Coordinates of C-alpha atoms in Angstrom, one line a residue:
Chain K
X1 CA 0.0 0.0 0.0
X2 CA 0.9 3.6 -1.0
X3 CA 0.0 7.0 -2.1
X4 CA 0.2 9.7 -4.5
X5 CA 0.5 13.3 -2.8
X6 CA -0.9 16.2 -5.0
X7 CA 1.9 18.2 -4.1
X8 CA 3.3 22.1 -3.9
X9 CA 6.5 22.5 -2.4
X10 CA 5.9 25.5 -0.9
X11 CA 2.7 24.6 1.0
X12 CA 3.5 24.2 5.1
X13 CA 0.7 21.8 4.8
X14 CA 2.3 19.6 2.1
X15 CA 5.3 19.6 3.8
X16 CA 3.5 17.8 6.4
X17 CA 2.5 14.8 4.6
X18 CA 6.0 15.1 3.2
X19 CA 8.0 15.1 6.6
X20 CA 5.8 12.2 8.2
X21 CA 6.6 9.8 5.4
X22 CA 10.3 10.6 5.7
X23 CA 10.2 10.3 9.3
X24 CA 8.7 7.0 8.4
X25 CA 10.4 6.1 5.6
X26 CA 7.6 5.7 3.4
X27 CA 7.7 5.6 -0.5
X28 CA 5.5 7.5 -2.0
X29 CA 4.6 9.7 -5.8
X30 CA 3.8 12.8 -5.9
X31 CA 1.9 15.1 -8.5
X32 CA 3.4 18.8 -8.5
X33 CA 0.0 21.3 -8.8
X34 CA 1.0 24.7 -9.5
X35 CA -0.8 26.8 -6.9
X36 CA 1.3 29.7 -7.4
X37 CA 0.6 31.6 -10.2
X38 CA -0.8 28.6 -11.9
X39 CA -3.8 28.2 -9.3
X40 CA -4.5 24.6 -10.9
X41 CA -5.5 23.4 -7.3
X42 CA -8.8 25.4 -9.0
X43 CA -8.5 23.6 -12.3
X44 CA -11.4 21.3 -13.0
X45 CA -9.2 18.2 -13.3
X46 CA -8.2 19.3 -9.3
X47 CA -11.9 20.3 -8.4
X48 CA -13.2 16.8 -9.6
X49 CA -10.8 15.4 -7.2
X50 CA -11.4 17.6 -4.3
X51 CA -14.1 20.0 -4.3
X52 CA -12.9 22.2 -1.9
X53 CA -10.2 23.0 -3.8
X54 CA -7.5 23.0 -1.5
X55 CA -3.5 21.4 -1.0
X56 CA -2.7 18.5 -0.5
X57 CA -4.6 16.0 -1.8
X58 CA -3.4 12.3 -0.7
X59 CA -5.0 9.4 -2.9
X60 CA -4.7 5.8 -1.8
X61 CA -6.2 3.2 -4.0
X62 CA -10.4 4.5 -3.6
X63 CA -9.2 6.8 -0.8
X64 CA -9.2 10.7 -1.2
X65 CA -8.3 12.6 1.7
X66 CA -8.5 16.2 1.7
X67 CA -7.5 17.5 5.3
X68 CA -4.2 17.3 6.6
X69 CA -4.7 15.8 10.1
X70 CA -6.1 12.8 8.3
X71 CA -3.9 12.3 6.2
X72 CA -1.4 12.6 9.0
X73 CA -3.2 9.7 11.2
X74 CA -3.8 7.5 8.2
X75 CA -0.2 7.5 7.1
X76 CA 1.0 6.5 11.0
X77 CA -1.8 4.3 11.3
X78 CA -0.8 2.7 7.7
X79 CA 3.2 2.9 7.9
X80 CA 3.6 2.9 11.7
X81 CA 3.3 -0.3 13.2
X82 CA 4.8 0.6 16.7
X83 CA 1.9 3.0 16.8
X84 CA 3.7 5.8 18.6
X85 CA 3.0 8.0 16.1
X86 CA -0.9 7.9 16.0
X87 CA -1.4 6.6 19.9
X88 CA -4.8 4.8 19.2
X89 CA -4.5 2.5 21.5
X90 CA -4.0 4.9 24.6
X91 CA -7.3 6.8 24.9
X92 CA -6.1 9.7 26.7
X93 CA -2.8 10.3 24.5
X94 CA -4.8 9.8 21.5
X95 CA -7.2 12.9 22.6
X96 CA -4.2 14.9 23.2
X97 CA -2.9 14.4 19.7
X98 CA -6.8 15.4 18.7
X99 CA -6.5 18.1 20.4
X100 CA -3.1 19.6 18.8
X101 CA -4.4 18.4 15.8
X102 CA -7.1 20.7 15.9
X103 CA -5.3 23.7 17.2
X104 CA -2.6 22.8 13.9
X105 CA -6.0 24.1 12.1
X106 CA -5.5 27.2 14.1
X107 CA -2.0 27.8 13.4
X108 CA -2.4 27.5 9.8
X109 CA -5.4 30.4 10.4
X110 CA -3.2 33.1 11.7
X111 CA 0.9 31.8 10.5
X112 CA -0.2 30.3 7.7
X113 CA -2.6 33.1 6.4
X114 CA 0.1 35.6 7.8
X115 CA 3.2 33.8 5.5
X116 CA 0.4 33.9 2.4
X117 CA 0.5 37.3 3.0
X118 CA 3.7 38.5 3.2
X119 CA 5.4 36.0 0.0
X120 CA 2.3 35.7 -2.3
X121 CA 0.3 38.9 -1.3
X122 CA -2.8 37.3 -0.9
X123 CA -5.3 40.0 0.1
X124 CA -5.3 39.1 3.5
X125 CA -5.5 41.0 6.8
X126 CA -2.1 40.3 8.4
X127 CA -2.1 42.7 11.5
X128 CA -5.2 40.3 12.7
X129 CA -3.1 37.1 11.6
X130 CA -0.3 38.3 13.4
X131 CA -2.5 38.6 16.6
X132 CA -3.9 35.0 16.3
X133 CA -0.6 33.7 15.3
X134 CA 0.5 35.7 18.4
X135 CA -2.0 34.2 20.3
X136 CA -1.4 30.5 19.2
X137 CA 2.1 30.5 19.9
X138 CA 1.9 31.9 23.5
X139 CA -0.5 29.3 23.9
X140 CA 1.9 26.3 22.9
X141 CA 4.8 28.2 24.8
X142 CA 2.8 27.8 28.0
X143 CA 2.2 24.1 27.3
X144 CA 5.6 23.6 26.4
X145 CA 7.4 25.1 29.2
X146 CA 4.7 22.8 31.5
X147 CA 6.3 19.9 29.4
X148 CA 9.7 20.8 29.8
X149 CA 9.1 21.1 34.0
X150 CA 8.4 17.4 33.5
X151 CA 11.3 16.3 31.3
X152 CA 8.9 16.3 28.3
X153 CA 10.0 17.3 25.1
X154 CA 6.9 16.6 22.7
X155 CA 3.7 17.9 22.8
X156 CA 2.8 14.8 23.9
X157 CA 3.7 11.8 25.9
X158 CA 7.8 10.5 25.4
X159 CA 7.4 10.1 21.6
X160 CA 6.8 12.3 18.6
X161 CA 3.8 12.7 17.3
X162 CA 1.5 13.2 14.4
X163 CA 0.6 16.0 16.6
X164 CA 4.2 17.4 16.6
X165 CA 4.6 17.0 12.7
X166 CA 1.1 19.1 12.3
X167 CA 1.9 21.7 13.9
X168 CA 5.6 22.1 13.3
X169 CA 5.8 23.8 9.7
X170 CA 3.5 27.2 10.6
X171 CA 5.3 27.8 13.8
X172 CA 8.9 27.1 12.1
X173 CA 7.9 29.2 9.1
X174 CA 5.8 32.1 11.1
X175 CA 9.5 34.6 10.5
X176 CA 8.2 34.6 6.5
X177 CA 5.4 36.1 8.2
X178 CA 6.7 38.5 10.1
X179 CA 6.8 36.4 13.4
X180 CA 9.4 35.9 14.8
X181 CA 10.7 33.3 17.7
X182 CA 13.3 35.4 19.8
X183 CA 9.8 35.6 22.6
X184 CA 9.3 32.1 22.8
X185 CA 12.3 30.1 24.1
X186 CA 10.5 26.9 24.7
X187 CA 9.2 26.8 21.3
X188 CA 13.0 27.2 19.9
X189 CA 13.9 24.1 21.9
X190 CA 11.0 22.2 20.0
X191 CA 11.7 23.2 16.6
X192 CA 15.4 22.0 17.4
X193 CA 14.1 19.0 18.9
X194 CA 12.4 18.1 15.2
X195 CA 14.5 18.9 13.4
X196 CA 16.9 17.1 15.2
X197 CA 14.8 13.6 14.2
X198 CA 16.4 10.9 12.2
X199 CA 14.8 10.7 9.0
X200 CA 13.8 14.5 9.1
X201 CA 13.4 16.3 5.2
X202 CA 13.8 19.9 5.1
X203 CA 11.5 22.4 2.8
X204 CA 12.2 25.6 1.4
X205 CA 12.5 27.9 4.9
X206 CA 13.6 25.1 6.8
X207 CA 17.1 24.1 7.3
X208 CA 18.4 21.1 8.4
X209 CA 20.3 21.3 11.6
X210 CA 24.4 22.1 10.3
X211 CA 25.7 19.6 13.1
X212 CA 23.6 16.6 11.5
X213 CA 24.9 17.3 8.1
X214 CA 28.2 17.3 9.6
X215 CA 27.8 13.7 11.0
X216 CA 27.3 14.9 14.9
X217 CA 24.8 13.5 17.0
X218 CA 22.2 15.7 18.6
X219 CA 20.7 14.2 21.3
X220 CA 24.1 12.0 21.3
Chain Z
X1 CA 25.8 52.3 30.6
X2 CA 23.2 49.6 31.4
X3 CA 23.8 46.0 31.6
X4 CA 20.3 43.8 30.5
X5 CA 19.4 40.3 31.4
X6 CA 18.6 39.2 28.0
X7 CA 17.9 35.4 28.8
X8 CA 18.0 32.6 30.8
X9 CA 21.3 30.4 30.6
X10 CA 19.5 27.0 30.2
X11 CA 17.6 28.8 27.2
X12 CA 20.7 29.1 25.2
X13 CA 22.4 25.9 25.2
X14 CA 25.6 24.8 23.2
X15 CA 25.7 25.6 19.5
X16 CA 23.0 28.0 19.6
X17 CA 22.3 31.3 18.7
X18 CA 19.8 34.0 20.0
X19 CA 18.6 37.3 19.5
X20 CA 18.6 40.3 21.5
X21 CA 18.3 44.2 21.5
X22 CA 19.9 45.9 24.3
X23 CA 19.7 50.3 24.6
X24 CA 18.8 49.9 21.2
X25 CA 21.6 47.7 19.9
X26 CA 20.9 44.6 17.6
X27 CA 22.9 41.9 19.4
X28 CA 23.5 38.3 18.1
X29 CA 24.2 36.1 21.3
X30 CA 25.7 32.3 21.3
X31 CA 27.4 29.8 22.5
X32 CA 30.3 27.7 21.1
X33 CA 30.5 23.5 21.1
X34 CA 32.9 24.2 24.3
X35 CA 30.0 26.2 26.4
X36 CA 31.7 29.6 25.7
X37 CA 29.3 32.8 25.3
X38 CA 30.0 35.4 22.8
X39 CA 27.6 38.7 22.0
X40 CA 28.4 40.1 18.9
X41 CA 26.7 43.3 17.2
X42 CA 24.1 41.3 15.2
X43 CA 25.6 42.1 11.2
X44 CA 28.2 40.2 9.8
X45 CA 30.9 42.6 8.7
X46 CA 30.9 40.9 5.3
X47 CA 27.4 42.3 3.6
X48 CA 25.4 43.1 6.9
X49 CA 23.7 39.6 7.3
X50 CA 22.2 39.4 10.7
X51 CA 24.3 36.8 12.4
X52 CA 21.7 35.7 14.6
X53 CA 20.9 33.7 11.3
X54 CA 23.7 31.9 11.5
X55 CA 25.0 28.4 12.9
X56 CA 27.7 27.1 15.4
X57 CA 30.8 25.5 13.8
X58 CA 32.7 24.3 17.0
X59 CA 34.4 27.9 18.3
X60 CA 32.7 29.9 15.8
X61 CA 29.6 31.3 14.6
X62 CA 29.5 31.0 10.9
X63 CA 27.0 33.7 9.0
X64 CA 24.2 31.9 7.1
X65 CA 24.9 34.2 3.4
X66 CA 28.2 33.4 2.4
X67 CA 29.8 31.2 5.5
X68 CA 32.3 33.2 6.7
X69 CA 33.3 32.4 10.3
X70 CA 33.9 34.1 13.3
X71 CA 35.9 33.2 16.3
X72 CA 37.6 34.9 19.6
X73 CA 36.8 38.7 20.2
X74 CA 34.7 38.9 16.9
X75 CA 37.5 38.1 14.8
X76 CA 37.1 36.5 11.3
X77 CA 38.7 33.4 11.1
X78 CA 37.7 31.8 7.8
X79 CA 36.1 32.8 4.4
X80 CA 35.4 29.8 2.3
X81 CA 35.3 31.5 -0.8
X82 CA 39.1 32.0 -0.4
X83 CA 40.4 29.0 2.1
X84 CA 43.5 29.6 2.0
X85 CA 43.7 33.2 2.7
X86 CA 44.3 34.3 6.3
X87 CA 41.3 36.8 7.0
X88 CA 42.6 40.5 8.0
X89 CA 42.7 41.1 11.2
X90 CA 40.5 44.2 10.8
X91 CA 37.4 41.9 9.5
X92 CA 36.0 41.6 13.5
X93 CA 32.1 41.4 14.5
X94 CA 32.0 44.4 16.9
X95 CA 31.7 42.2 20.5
X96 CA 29.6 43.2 23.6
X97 CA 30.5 41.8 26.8
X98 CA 28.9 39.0 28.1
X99 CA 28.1 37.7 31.6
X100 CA 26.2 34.9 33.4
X101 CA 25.7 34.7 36.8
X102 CA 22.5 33.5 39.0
X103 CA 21.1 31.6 35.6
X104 CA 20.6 34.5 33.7
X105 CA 22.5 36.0 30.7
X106 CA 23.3 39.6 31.0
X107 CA 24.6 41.8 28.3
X108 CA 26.3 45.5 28.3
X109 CA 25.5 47.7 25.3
X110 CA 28.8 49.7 26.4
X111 CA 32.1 48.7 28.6
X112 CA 32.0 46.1 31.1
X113 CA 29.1 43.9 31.9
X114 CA 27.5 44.2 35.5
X115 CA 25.0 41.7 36.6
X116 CA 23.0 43.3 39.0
X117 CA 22.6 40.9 42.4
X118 CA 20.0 38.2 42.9
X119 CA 18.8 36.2 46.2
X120 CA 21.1 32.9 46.1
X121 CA 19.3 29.0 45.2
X122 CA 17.0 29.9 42.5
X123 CA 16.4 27.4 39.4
X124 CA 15.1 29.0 36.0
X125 CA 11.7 28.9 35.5
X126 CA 10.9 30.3 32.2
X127 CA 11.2 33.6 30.3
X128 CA 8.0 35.2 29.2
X129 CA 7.4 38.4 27.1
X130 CA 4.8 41.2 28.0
X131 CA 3.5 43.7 25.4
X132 CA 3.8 46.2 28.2
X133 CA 7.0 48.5 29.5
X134 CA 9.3 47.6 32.2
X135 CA 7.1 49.3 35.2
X136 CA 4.0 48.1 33.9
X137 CA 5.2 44.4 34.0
X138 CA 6.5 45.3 37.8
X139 CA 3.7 46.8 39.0
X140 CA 1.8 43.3 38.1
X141 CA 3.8 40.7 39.3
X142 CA 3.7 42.4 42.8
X143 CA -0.4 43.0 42.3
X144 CA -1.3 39.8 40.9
X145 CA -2.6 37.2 43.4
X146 CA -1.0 33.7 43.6
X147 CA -3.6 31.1 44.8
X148 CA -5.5 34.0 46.9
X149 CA -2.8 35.9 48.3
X150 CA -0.7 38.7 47.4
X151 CA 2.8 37.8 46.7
X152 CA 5.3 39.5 49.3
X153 CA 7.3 41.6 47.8
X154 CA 10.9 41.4 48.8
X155 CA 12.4 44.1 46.9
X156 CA 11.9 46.2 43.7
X157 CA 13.7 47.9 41.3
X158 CA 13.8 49.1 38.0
X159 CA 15.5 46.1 36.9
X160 CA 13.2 43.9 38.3
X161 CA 11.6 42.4 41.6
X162 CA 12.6 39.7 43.9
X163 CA 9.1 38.2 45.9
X164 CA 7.8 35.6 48.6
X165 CA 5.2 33.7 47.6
X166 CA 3.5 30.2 49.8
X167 CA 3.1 27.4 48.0
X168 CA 1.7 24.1 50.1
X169 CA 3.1 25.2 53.4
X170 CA 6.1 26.1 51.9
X171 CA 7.6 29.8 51.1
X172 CA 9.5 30.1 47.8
X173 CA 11.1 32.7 46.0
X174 CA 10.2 34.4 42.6
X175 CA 12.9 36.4 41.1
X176 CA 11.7 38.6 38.0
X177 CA 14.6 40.3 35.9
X178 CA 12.9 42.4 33.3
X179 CA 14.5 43.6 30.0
X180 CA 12.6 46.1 27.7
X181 CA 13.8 44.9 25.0
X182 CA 11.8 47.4 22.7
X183 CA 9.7 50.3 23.5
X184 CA 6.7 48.8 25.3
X185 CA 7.8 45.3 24.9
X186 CA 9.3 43.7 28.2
X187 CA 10.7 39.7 28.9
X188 CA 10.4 38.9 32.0
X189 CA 13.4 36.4 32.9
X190 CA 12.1 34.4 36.0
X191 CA 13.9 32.4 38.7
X192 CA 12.5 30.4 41.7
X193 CA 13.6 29.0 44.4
X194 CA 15.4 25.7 43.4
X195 CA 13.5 23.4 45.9
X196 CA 10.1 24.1 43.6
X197 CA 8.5 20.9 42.5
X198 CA 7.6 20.7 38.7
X199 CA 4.2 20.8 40.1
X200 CA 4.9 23.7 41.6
X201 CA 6.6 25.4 39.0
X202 CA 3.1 24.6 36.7
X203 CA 1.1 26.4 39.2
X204 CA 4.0 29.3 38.9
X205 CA 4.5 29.6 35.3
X206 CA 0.7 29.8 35.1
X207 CA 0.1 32.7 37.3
X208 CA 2.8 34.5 35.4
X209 CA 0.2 34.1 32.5
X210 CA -2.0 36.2 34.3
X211 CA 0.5 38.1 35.4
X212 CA 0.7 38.8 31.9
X213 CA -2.8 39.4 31.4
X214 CA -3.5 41.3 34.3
X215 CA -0.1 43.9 33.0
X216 CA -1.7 44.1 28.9
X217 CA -5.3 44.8 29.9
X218 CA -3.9 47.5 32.0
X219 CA -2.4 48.9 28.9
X220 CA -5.0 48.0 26.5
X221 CA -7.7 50.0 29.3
X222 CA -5.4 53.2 29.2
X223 CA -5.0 53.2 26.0
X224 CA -8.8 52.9 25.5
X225 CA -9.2 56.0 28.3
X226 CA -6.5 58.1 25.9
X227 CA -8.6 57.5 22.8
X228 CA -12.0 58.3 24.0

């Protein structure tokens, strides 16, 4: 079993579905859609495929999945058989990762819309993106500094998540924005912290950590 | 001139860089693979890249555009485009002087760093940003209740506030340094004492959320009483 990702390489949420399988090491095609200045994520062919006319699009065999937390907990569920990933089998760490997964929603609201903004001049309000991107990430640098009292690193429980991978790429790229992280140390540690994974794929905006390309281990 | 707590130690671990902006100076701080601090005027002398952009390479701080490094006192030590040329000496990332002492990083925009004095046995707790100035940050942390009660306040000046708060049975100490960073925008960096149970420190880091709160909706209602 595998996929095809309709695919922009600029899209945070893309990148997602990108990162997860390479944290996995899942194979996988992809089908490049122009959504900048093309806008063939609008193109009929696209539209018949997903109506809603949005990025990415993951097609497995008769599956079409149009939202990014799904495909995020169908890929871990698929590809994952440690299920650490996608905790289904914990009720109360599996409602934790729901719960990020829903406020990944938000980030891409407010840093998401905020990044549209500022590199393809979407006509978008970004002082009010800014304030909700703003708010989200105080928000996660509360939970995070809790986590870090307790040793944690992750968003939740001792592994990385799906949750982690969701809502990783809108608060590493929220500088395009106009965002920046020098306020929120416990959110810097984080973003090391993933980037930092074996396995982990880098998109335009987000380097790979120097000391892995030089052979060093991180957490060594 | 003034010396600013611009972080906490533990937030600025080997091979990392931070930013800061101290009496109005852009300021690139980090630490080497050996544990040594450097801050560094934050523009690499080459074309004016902000160094803060840049990445660790053992004892230096390399600038993300064109990789030239940067070692001891500022001073460049390598340009890749030319390896085997030995940089100038004049080629030197102005340097600030650096200090840590009581868990905190502090910074001098001019001559010798001077860490101001802080009760002994605190732990870092967390460092947390107000959109307000220095005084109004201040005048919440010793206004805000913790659990009911007033925090005692110890001592206060205008580089921060030391106070005594009771936290199951016990009494613990909450340091606040506070760095305006920008005009109207404050970090407070905040110790406690280092007995504090994670536990406790949740219950601490979440009062200094409303400490927060209580400081901005101060602002935001003045502002309101300005414009009407």
């Amino acid at each position: 079993m595998s996929f095809t990702l309709y695919n922009w390489v600029l899209s945070g949420n893309c990148y997602k579905v990108r990162l997860l399988a390479s944290l996995l090491d899942v194979a996988y095609e992809t089908v490049a859609v122009d959504f900048h200045p093309g806008q063939q994520h609008k193109s009929e062919a696209m539209l018949a495929l997903n109506p809603a006319g949005t990025l990415p699009v993951l097609v497995a065999g008769d599956l079409v999945l149009t939202e990014t937390p799904a495909m995020l907990a169908w890929i871990a569920a698929t590809f994952d058989p440690s299920g650490r990933w996608w905790p289904t089998n914990d009720a109360r760490a599996m409602a934790e990762v729901m719960e990020w997964l829903a406020f990944s929603s938000a980030l891409t609201a407010t840093s998401g819309e905020a990044r549209l903004k500022a590199v393809l001049d979407r006509p978008i309000d970004l002082p009010k993106a800014l304030a909700g991107a703003e708010r989200c990430f105080r928000q996660l640098e509360q939970h995070l500094v809790e986590r870090r009292f307790g040793g944690g690193v992750w968003l939740v429980g001792d592994h990385p998540t799906i949750a982690d991978i969701a809502c990783f790429p809108y608060v590493a790229l929220s500088p395009d924005g106009g965002l920046e992280h020098d306020a929120f140390p416990a959110i810097r540690e984080w973003l090391y912290a993933i980037r930092g994974l074996p396995g982990f794929k880098t998109m335009p905006g987000i380097h790979e950590l120097h000391e892995l390309r030089e052979g060093e281990a991180v957490h060594g | 001139m003034p010396t600013e707590p611009i972080g906490l130690s533990r937030d600025l671990p080997a091979k990392r860089v931070m930013r800061t902006m101290v009496d109005g100076q852009d300021i690139a701080v980090w630490r080497s693979a050996s544990g040594k601090i450097a801050a560094w005027a934050n523009r690499c002398p080459h074309r004016g890249m902000r160094l803060s952009h840049g990445f660790v390479r053992g004892e230096n701080l390399a600038c993300l555009y064109h990789g030239w490094h940067y070692g001891a006192h500022g001073r460049c030590t390598y340009i890749p485009a030319h390896p085997e040329l030995e940089p100038p000496a004049t080629i030197m990332a102005q340097a600030f002087s650096v200090e840590e002492r009581d868990g905190l990083i502090w910074v001098a925009s001019d001559g010798t760093a001077e860490p101001r004095g802080l009760p002994g046995g605190l732990a870092p707790l967390r460092s947390l940003t107000f959109q307000t100035a220095k005084s109004e940050a201040s005048e919440a942390f010793s206004s805000t209740p913790f659990e009911g009660n007033p925090p005692a306040v110890q001592s206060s000046d205008a580089g921060g506030i030391v106070l005594r708060v009771d936290v199951d049975s016990r009494t613990l100490n909450i340091a606040a340094a506070l760095h305006e960073a920008n005009q109207g925008e404050t970090t407070a960096h905040l110790l406690v004492s280092d007995e504090a149970t994670p536990a406790q420190k949740v219950s601490l880091s979440r009062w200094c959320e409303a400490v927060r709160r209580r400081a901005e909706a101060h602002v935001t209602t003045r502002g309101q009483e300005n414009a009407a």
